PDB file of C-alpha atoms in Angstrom:
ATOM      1  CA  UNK A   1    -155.752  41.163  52.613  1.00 47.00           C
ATOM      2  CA  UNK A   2    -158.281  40.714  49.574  1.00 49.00           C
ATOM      3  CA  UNK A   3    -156.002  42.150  47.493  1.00 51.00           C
ATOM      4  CA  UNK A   4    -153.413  40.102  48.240  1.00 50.00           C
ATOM      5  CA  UNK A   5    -156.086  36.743  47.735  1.00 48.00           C
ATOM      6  CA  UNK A   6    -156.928  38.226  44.359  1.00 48.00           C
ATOM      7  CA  UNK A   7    -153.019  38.374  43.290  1.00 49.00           C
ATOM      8  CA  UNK A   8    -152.108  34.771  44.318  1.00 48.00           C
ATOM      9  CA  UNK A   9    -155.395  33.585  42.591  1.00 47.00           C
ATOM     10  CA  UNK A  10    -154.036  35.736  39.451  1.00 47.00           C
ATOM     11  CA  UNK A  11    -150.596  34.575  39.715  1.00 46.00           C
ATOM     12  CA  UNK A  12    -151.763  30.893  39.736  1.00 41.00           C
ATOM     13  CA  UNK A  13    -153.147  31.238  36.755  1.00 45.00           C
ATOM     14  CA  UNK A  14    -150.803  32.500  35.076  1.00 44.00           C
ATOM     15  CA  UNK A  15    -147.907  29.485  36.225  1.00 39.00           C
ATOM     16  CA  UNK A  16    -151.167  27.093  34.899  1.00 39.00           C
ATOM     17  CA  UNK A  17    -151.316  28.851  31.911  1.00 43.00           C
ATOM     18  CA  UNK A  18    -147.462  28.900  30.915  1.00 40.00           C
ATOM     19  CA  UNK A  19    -146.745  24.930  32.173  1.00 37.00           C
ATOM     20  CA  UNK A  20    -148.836  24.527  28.588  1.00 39.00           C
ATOM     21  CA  UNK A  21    -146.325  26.746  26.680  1.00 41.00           C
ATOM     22  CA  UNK A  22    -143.074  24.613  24.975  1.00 44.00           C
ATOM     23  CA  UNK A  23    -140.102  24.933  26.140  1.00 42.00           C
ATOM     24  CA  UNK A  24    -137.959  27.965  24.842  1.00 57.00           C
ATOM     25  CA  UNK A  25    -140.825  29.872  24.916  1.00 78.00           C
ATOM     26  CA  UNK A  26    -141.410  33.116  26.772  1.00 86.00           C
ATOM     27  CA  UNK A  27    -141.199  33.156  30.882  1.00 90.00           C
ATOM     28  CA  UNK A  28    -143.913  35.805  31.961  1.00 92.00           C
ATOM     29  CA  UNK A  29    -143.701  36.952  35.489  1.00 95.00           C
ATOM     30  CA  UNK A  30    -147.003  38.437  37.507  1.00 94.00           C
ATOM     31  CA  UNK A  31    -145.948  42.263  38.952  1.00 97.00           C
ATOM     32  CA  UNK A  32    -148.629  43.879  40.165  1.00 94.00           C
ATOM     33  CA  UNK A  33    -152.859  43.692  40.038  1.00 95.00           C
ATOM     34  CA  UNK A  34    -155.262  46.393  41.543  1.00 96.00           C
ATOM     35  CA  UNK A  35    -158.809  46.793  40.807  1.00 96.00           C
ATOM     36  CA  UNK A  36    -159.289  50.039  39.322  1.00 95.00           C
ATOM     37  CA  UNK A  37    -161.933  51.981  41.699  1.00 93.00           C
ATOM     38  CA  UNK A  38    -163.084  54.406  38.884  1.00 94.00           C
ATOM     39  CA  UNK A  39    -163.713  51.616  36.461  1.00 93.00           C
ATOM     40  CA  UNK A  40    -166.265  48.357  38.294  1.00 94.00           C
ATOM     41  CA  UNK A  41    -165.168  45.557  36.597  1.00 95.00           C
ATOM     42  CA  UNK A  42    -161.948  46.549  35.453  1.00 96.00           C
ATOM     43  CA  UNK A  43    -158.243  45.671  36.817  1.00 96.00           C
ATOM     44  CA  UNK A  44    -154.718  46.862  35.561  1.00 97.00           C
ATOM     45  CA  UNK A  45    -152.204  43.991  35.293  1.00 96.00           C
ATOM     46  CA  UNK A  46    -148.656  44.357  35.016  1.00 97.00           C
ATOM     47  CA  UNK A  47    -146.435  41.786  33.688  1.00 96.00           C
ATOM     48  CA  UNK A  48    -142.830  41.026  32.557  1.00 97.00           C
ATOM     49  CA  UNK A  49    -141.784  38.976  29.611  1.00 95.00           C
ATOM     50  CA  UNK A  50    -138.411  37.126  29.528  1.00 96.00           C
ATOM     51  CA  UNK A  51    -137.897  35.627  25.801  1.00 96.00           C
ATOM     52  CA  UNK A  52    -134.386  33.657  25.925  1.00 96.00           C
ATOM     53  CA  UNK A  53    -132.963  33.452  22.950  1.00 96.00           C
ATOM     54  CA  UNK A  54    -135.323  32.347  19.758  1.00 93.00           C
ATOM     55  CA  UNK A  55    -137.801  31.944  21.999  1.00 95.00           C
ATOM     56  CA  UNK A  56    -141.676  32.668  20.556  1.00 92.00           C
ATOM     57  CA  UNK A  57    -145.368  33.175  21.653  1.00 90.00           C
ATOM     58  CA  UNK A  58    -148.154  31.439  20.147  1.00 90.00           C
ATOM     59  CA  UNK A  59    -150.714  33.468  17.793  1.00 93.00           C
ATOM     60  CA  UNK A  60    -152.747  35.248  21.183  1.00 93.00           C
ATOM     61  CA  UNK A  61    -155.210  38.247  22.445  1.00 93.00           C
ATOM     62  CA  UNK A  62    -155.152  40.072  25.193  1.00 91.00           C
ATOM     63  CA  UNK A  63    -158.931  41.401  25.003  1.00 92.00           C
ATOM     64  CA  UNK A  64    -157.302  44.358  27.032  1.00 96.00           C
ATOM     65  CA  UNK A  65    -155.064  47.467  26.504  1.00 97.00           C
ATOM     66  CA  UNK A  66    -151.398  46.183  26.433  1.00 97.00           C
ATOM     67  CA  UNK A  67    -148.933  48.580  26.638  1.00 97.00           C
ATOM     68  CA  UNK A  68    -145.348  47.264  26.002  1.00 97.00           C
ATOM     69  CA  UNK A  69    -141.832  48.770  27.172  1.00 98.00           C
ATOM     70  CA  UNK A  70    -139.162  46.788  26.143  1.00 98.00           C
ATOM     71  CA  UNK A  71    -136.200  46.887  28.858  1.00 98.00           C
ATOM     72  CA  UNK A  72    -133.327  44.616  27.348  1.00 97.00           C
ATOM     73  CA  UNK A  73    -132.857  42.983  23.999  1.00 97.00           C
ATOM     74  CA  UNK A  74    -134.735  43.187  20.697  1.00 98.00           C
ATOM     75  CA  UNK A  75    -138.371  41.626  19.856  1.00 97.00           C
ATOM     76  CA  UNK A  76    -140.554  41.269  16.749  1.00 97.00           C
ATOM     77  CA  UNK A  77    -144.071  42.196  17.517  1.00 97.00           C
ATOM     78  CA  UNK A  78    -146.815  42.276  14.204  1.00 97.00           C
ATOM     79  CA  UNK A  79    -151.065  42.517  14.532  1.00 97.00           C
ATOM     80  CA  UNK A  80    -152.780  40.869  12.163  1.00 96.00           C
ATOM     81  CA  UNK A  81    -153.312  43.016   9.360  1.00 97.00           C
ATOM     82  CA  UNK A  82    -150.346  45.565  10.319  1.00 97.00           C
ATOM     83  CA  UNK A  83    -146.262  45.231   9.629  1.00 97.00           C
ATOM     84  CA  UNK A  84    -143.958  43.736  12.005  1.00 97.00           C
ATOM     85  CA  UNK A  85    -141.931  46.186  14.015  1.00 98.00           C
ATOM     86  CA  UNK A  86    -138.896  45.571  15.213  1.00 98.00           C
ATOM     87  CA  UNK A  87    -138.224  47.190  19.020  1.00 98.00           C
ATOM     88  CA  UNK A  88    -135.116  47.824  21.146  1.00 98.00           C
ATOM     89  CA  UNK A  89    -134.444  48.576  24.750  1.00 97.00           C
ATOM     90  CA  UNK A  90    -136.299  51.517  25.525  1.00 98.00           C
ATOM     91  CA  UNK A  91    -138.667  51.375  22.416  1.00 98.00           C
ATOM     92  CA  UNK A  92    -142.991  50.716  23.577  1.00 98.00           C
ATOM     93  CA  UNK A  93    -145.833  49.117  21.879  1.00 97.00           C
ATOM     94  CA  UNK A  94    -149.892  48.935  21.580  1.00 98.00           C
ATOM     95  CA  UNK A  95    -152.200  46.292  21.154  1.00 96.00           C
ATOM     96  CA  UNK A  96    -155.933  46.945  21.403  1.00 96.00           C
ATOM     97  CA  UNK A  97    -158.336  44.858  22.528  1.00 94.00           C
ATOM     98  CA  UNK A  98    -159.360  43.540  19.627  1.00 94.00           C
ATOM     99  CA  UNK A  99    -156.117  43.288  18.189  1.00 96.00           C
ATOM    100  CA  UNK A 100    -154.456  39.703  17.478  1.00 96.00           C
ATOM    101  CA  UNK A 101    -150.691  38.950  18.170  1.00 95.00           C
ATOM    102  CA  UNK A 102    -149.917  37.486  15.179  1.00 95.00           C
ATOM    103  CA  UNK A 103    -146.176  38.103  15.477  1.00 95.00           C
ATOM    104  CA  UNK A 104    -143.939  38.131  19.139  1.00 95.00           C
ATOM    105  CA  UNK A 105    -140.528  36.980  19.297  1.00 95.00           C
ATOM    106  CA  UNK A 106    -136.857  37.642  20.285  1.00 97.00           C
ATOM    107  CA  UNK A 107    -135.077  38.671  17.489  1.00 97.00           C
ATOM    108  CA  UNK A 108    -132.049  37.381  18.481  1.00 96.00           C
ATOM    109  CA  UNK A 109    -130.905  33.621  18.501  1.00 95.00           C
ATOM    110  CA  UNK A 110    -128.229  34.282  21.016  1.00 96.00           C
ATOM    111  CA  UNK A 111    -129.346  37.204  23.305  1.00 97.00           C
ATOM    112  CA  UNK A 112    -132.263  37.102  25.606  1.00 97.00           C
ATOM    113  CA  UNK A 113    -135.216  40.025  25.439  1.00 97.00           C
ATOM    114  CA  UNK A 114    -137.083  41.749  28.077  1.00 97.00           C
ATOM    115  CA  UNK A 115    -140.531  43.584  28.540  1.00 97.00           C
ATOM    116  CA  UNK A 116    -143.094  44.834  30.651  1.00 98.00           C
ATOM    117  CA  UNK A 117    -146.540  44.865  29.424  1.00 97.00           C
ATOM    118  CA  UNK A 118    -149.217  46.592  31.445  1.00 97.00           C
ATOM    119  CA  UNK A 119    -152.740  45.725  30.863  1.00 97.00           C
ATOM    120  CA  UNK A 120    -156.221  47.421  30.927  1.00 97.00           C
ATOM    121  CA  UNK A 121    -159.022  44.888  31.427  1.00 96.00           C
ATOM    122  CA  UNK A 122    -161.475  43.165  32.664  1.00 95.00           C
ATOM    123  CA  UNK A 123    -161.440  41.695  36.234  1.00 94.00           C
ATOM    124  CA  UNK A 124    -160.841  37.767  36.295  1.00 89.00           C
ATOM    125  CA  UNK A 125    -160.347  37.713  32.486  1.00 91.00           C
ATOM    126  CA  UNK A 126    -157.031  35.600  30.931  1.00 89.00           C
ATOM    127  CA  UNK A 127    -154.178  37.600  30.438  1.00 90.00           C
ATOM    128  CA  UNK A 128    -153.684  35.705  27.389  1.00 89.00           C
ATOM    129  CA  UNK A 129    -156.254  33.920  25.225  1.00 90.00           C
ATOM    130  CA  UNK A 130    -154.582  31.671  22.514  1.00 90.00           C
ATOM    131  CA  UNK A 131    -156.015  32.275  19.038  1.00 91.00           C
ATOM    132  CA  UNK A 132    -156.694  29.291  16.293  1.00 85.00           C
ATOM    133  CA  UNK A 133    -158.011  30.946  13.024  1.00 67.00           C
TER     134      UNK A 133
END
């Protein structure tokens, strides 16, 4: 039962957090949360990312592990610092936690993209923390 609590208090933040993103932006859909026993503190989130066509994230960190496997479509992903990348269906990513997501976007103006992201971190923290530099 407290796991369940935990998820609907994580999923609720996440619909707060995206009725702030513009429209055409990406639709991100809470999967699956468990506290990870041989880690206190820590959680591992996993998420999927719907980007319709042109659609865009903001400049963002994850202060986690994010491992990406994209399932449909093609996205742009770049770090600060490091070249974009260009992934298909199929294809993963890595951002670190103290990489910034300069960079994350559908390629395509007329195709929609899909992804899962799982994510190492820390219990109760933002999946996604908007960055401003």
């Amino acid at each position: 039962m407290k796991q369940r609590h935990v998820c609907c208090w994580a999923s609720l933040a996440v619909l707060l957090m995206l009725a702030a993103v513009p429209a055409g932006a990406a639709d991100v859909k809470d999967l699956f949360a468990v506290d990870l026993a041989d880690a206190p503190g820590k959680e591992g989130r996993m998420i999927e990312v719907s980007y319709p066509p042109g659609a865009h994230d903001m400049v963002h960190r994850h202060d986690a592990h994010a491992f990406v496997y994209v399932l449909e479509g093609t996205i742009v992903m770049q770090l600060k610092g490091q070249p974009a990348v260009t992934l298909s269906a199929g294809q993963t990513f890595y951002e670190g936690p103290a990489d910034v997501h300069v960079v994350g976007r559908n390629a395509s103006d007329t195709e929609p993209a899909r992804f899962v992201v799982v994510l190492l971190k820390a219990k109760g923290a933002p999946v996604v923390k908007p960055v401003t530099e």
